[in-house]
Short mmCIF file of C-alpha atoms and ligand atoms in Angstrom, two decimals:
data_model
loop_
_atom_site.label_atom_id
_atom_site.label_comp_id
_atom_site.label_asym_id
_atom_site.label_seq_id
_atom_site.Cartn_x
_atom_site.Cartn_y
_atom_site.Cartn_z
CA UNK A 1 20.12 -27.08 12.85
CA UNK A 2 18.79 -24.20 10.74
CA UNK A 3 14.85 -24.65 10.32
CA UNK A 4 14.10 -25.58 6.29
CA UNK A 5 10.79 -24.96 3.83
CA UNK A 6 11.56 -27.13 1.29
CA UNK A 7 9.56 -27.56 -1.86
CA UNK A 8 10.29 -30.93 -4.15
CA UNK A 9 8.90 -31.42 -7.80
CA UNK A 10 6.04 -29.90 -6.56
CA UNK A 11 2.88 -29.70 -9.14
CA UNK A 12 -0.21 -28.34 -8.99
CA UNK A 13 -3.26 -28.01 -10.72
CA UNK A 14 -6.46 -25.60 -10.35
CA UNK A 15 -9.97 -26.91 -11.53
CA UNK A 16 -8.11 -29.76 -13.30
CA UNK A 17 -5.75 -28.08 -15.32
CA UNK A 18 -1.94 -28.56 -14.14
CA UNK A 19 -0.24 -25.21 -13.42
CA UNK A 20 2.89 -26.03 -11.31
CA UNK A 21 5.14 -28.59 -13.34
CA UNK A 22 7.50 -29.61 -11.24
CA UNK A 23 8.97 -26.98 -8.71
CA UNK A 24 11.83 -27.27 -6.61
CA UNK A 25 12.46 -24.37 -4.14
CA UNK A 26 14.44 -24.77 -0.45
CA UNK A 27 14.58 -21.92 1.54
CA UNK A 28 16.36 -21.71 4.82
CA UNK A 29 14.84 -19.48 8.07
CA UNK A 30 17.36 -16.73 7.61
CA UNK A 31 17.77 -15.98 4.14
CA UNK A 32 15.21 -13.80 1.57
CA UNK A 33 14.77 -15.20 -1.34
CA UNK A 34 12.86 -13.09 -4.71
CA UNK A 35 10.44 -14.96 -7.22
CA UNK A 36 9.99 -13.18 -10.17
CA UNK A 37 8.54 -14.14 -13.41
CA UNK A 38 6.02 -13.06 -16.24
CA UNK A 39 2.28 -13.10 -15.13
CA UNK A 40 0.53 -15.90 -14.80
CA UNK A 41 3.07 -17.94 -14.92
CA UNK A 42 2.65 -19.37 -11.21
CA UNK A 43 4.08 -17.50 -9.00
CA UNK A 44 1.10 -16.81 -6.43
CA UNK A 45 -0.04 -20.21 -7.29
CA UNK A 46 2.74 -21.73 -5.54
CA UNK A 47 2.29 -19.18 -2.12
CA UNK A 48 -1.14 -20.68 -2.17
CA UNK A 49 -0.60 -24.16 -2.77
CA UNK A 50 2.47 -23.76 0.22
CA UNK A 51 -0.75 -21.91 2.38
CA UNK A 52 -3.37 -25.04 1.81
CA UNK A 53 -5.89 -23.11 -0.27
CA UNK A 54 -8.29 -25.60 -0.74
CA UNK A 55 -9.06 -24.33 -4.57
CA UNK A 56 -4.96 -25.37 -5.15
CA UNK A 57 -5.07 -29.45 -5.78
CA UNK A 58 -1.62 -30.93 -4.68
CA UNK A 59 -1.07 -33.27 -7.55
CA UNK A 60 2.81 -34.80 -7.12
CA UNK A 61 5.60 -33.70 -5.01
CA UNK A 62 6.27 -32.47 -1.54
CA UNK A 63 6.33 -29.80 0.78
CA UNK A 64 8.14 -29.75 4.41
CA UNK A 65 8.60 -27.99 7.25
CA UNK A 66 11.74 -28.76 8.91
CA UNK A 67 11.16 -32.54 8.22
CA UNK A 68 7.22 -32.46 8.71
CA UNK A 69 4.99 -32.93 5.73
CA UNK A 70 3.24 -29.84 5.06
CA UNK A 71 0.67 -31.49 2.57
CA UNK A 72 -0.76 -33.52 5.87
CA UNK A 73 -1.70 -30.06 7.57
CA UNK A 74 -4.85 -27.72 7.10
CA UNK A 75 -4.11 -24.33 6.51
CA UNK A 76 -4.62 -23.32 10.23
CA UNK A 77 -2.57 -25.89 11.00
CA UNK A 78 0.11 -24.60 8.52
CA UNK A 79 -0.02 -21.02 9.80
CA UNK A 80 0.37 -22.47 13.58
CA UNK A 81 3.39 -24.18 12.26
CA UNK A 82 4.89 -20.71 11.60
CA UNK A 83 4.16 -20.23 7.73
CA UNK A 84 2.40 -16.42 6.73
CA UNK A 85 1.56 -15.27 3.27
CA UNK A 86 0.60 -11.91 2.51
CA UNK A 87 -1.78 -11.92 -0.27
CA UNK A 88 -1.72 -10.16 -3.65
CA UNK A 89 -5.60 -9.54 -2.99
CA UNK A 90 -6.83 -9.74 0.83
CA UNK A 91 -9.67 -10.89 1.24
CA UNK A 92 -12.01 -8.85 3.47
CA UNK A 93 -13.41 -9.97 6.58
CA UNK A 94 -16.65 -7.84 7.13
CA UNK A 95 -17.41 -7.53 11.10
CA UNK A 96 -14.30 -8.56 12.65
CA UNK A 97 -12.23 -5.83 13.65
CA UNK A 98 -8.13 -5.89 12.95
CA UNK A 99 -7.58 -5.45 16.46
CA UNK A 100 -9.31 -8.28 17.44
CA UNK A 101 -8.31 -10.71 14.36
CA UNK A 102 -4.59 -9.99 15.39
CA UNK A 103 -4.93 -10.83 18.84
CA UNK A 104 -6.10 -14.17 17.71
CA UNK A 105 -4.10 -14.83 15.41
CA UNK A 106 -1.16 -13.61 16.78
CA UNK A 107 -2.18 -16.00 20.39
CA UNK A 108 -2.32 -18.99 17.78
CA UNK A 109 0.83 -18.72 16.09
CA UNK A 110 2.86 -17.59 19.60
CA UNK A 111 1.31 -20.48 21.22
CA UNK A 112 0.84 -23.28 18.33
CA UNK A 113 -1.26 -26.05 21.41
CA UNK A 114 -3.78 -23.40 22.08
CA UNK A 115 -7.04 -24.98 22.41
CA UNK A 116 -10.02 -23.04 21.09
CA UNK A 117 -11.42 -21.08 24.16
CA UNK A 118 -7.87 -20.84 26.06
CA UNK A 119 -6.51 -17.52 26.98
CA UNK A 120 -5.51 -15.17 24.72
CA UNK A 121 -2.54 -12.88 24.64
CA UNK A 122 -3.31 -10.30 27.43
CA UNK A 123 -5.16 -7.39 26.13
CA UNK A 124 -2.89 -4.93 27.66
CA UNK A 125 0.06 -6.33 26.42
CA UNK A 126 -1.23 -6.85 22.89
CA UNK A 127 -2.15 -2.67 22.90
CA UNK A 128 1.09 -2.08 23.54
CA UNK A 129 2.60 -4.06 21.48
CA UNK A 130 -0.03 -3.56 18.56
CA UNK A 131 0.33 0.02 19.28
CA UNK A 132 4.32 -0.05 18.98
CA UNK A 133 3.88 -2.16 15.41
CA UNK A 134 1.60 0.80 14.41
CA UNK A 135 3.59 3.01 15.04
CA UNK A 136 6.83 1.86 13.66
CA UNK A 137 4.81 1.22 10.08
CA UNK A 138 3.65 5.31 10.44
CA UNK A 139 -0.15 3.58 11.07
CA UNK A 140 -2.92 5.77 12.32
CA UNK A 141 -4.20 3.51 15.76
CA UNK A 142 -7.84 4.14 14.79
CA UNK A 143 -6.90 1.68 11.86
CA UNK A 144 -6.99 -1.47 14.45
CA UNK A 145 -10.79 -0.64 15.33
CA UNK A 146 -11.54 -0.78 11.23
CA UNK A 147 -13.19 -4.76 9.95
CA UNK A 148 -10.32 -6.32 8.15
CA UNK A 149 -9.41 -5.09 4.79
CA UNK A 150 -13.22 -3.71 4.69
CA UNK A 151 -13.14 -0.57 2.10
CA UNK A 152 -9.32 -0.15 2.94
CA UNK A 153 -7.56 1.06 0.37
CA UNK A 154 -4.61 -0.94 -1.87
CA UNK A 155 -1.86 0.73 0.26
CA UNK A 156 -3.91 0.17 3.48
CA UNK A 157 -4.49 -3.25 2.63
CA UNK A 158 -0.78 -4.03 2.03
CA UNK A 159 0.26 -2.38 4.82
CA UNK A 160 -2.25 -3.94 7.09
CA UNK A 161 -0.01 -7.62 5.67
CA UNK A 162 3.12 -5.78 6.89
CA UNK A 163 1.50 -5.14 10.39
CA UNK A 164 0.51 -8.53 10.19
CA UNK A 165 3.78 -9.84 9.67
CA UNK A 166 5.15 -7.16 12.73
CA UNK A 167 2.64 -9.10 14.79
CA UNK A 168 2.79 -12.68 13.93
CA UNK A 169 6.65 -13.11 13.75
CA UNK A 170 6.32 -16.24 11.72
CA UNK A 171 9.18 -18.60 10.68
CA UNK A 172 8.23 -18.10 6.64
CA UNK A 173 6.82 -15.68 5.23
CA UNK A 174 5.64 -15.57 1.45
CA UNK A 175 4.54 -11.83 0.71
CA UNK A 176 2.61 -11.84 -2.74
CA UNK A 177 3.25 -8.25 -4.79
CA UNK A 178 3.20 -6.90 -1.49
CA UNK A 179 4.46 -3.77 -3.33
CA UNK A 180 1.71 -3.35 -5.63
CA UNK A 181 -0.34 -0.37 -5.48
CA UNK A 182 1.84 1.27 -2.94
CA UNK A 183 2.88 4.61 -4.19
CA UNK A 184 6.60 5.36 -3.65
CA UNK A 185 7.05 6.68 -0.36
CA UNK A 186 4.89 3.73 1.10
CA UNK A 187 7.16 1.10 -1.04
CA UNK A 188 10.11 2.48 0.29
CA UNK A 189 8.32 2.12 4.00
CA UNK A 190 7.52 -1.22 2.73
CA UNK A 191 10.83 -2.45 2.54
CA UNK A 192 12.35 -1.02 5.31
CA UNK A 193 9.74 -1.87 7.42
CA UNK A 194 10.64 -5.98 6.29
CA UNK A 195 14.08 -5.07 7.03
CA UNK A 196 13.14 -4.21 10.37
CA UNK A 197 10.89 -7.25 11.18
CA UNK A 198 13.71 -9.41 9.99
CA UNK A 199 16.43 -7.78 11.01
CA UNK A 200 18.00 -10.29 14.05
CA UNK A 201 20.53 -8.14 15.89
CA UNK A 202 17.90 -5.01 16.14
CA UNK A 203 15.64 -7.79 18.15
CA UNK A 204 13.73 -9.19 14.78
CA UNK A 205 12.56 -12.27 14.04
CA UNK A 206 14.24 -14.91 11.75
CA UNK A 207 12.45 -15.29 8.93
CA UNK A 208 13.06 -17.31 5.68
CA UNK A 209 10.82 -14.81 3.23
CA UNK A 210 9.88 -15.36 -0.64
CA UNK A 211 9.63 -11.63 -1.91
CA UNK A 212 7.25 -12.39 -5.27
CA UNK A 213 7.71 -8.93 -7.08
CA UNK A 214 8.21 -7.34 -11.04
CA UNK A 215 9.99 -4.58 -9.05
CA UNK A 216 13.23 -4.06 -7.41
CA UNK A 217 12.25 -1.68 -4.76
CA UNK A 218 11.00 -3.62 -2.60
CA UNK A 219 14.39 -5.13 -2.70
CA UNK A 220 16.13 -1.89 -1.96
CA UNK A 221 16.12 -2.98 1.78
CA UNK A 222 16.02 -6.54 1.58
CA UNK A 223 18.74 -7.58 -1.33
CA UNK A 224 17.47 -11.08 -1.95
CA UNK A 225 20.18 -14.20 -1.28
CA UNK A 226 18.75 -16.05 -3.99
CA UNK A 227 16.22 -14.99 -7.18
CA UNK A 228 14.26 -17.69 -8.95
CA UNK A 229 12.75 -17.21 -12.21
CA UNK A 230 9.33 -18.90 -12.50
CA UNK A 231 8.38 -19.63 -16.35
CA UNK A 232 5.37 -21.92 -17.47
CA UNK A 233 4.77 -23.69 -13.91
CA UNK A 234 8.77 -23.90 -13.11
CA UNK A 235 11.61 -22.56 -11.61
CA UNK A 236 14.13 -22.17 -14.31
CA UNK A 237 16.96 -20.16 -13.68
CA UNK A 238 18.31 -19.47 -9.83
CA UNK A 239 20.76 -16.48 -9.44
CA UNK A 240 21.91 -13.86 -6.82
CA UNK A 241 20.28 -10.02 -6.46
CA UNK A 242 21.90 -9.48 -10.24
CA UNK A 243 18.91 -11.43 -12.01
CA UNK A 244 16.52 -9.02 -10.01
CA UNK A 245 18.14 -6.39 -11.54
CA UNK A 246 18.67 -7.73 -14.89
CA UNK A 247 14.87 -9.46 -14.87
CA UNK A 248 13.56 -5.59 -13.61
CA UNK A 249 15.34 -3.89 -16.38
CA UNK A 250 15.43 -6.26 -19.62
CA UNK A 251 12.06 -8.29 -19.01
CA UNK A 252 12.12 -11.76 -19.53
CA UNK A 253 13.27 -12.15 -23.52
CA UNK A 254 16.32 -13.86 -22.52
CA UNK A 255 15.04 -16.18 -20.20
CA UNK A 256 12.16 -17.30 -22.68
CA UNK A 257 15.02 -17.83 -24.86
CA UNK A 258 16.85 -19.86 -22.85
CA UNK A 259 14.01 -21.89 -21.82
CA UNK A 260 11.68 -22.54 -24.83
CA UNK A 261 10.04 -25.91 -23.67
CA UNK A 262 8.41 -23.50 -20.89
CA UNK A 263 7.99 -20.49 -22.66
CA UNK A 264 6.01 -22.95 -24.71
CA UNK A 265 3.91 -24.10 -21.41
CA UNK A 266 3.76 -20.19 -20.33
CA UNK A 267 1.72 -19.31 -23.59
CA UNK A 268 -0.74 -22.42 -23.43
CA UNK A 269 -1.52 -21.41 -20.43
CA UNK A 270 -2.07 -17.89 -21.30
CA UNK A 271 -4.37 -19.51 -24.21
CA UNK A 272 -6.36 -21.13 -21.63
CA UNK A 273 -6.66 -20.00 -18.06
CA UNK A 274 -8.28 -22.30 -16.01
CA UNK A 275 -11.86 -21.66 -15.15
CA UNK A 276 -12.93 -19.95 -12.29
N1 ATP B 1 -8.14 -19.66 -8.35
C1 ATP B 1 -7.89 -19.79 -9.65
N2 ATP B 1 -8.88 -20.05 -10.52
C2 ATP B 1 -8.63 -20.18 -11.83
N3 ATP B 1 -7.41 -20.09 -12.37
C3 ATP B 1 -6.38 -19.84 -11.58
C4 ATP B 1 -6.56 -19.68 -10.16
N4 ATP B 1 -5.36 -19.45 -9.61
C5 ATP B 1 -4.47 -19.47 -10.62
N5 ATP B 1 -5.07 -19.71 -11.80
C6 ATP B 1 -4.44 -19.77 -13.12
O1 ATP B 1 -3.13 -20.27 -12.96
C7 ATP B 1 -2.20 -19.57 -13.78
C8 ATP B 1 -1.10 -19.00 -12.89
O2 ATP B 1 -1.67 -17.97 -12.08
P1 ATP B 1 -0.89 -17.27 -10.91
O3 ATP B 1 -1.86 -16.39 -10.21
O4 ATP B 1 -0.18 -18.28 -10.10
O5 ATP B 1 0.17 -16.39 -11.73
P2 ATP B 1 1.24 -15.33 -11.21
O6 ATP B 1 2.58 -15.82 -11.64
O7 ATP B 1 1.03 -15.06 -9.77
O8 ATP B 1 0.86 -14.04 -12.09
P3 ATP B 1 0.84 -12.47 -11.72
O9 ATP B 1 2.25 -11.98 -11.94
O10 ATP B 1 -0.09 -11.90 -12.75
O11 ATP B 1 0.34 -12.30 -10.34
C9 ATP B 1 -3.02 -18.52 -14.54
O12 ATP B 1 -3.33 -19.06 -15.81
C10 ATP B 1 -4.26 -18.37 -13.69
O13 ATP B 1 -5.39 -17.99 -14.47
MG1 MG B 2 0.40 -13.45 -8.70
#
């Protein structure tokens, strides 16, 4: 049976004030699914509530993994489980070196009842496998010796998430605006470099991914099975890789139209952002 992320009535709510109302989302390891909608109306909220950011309270609904409750795990525990999200801002980690943080990482989510201490993935295999990724996402080696996303630039930073995503071969993958900042050329490597990663029959690995973009390029390679609208803390309108295009091109007039009870929620919370 086909491995599941499903997402029911989920809501959640940041410093007290609700910001997911409700969300239903299933996505199946396999199939690439877009989430578009205007900003701030919840669409990274929901990649961290699905990581276990502790700053995202769980306040209703559910969240499983193949059958296992996602809302009982840590977020270590979630990303051993085979769930990845590339963040719309890295954070940086000052003093640990990429190299190094992938080899963990990567050790962790191969081998999910690794005890802290037990072997890691041998070094020279990691090299050449790291070197390989590197290579394939046009990546200058000397980048793996650099502290994680210390001074690198917006491109770097994104593409470091891609190499990431190379390395850790998860079984879901949320990338958050992993487009942004990226100049053309390295959007268009952006995409088909996901292709790649996910692409099966050339030896990828199955992924279920949640593209959250205001773009279509980054869907130029990876045409999405299913777009979801997010408006005011909900999913309101599903559709195929036509509602990328038409969402890309027209904005988001129609859909606030269609759905005035959240376009009403969308501008309260643009009133009041919750505090940070
Ligand atoms: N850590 C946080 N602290 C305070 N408020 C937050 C936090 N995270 C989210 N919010 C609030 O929740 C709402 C939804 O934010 P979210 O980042 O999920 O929007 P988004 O759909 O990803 O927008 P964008 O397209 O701009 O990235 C906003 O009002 C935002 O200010
Ligand atoms: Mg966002």
């Amino acid at each position: 049976m086909s491995e599941t992320l499903k997402i029911t009535d989920l809501q959640v709510a940041v410093e007290g004030k609700p910001i997911l109302r409700g969300v239903n989302l299933t996505i199946n390891r396999g199939e690439t699914h877009a989430l578009m909608g205007p900003n701030g109306s919840g669409k990274s909220t929901l990649g961290n509530a699905i990581m276990g950011h502790p700053g995202y309270e769980v306040t209703g609904g559910q969240i499983e993994l193949s059958g296992q409750d996602v809302l009982e795990m840590d977020a270590s525990e979630r990303a051993r489980a085979g769930i990845f999200m590339a963040f719309q801002r890295p954070m940086a980690i000052p003093g640990v070196k990429m190299a190094e943080f992938l080899r963990h990482a990567t050790t962790n989510v191969r081998n999910p009842e690794r005890k802290e201490g037990e072997d890691l993935i041998p070094m020279r295999q990691f090299r050449k496998e790291l070197t390989e990724k590197m290579g394939q996402l046009k990546m200058d080696t000397e980048f793996a010796r650099r502290y994680v996303n210390d001074g690198f630039s917006g491109g770097e930073m994104k593409r470091a998430e891609i190499l990431q995503l190379a390395m850790l071969r998860p079984k879901f993958a949320i990338l958050d605006e992993t487009d942004s900042g990226l100049d053309v050329d390295a959007v268009k490597l952006a995409s088909e470099s996901i292709a790649d990663i996910i692409n099966v029959e050339a030896g990828g690995a199955e992924m279920g991914i949640l593209i959250i973009t205001h773009h279509d390029k980054l869907l130029d390679h990876n045409t999405p099975d299913f777009t979801h609208v997010m408006l005011g803390g909900r999913i309101v309108e599903t559709g195929g890789v036509e509602l990328a295009k038409e969402l890309y091109t027209d904005g988001y007039d129609r859909i606030r139209a269609a759905y005035p009870d959240a376009a009403a929620v969308g501008e309260e919370m643009k009133e009041a952002p919750a505090g940070v």
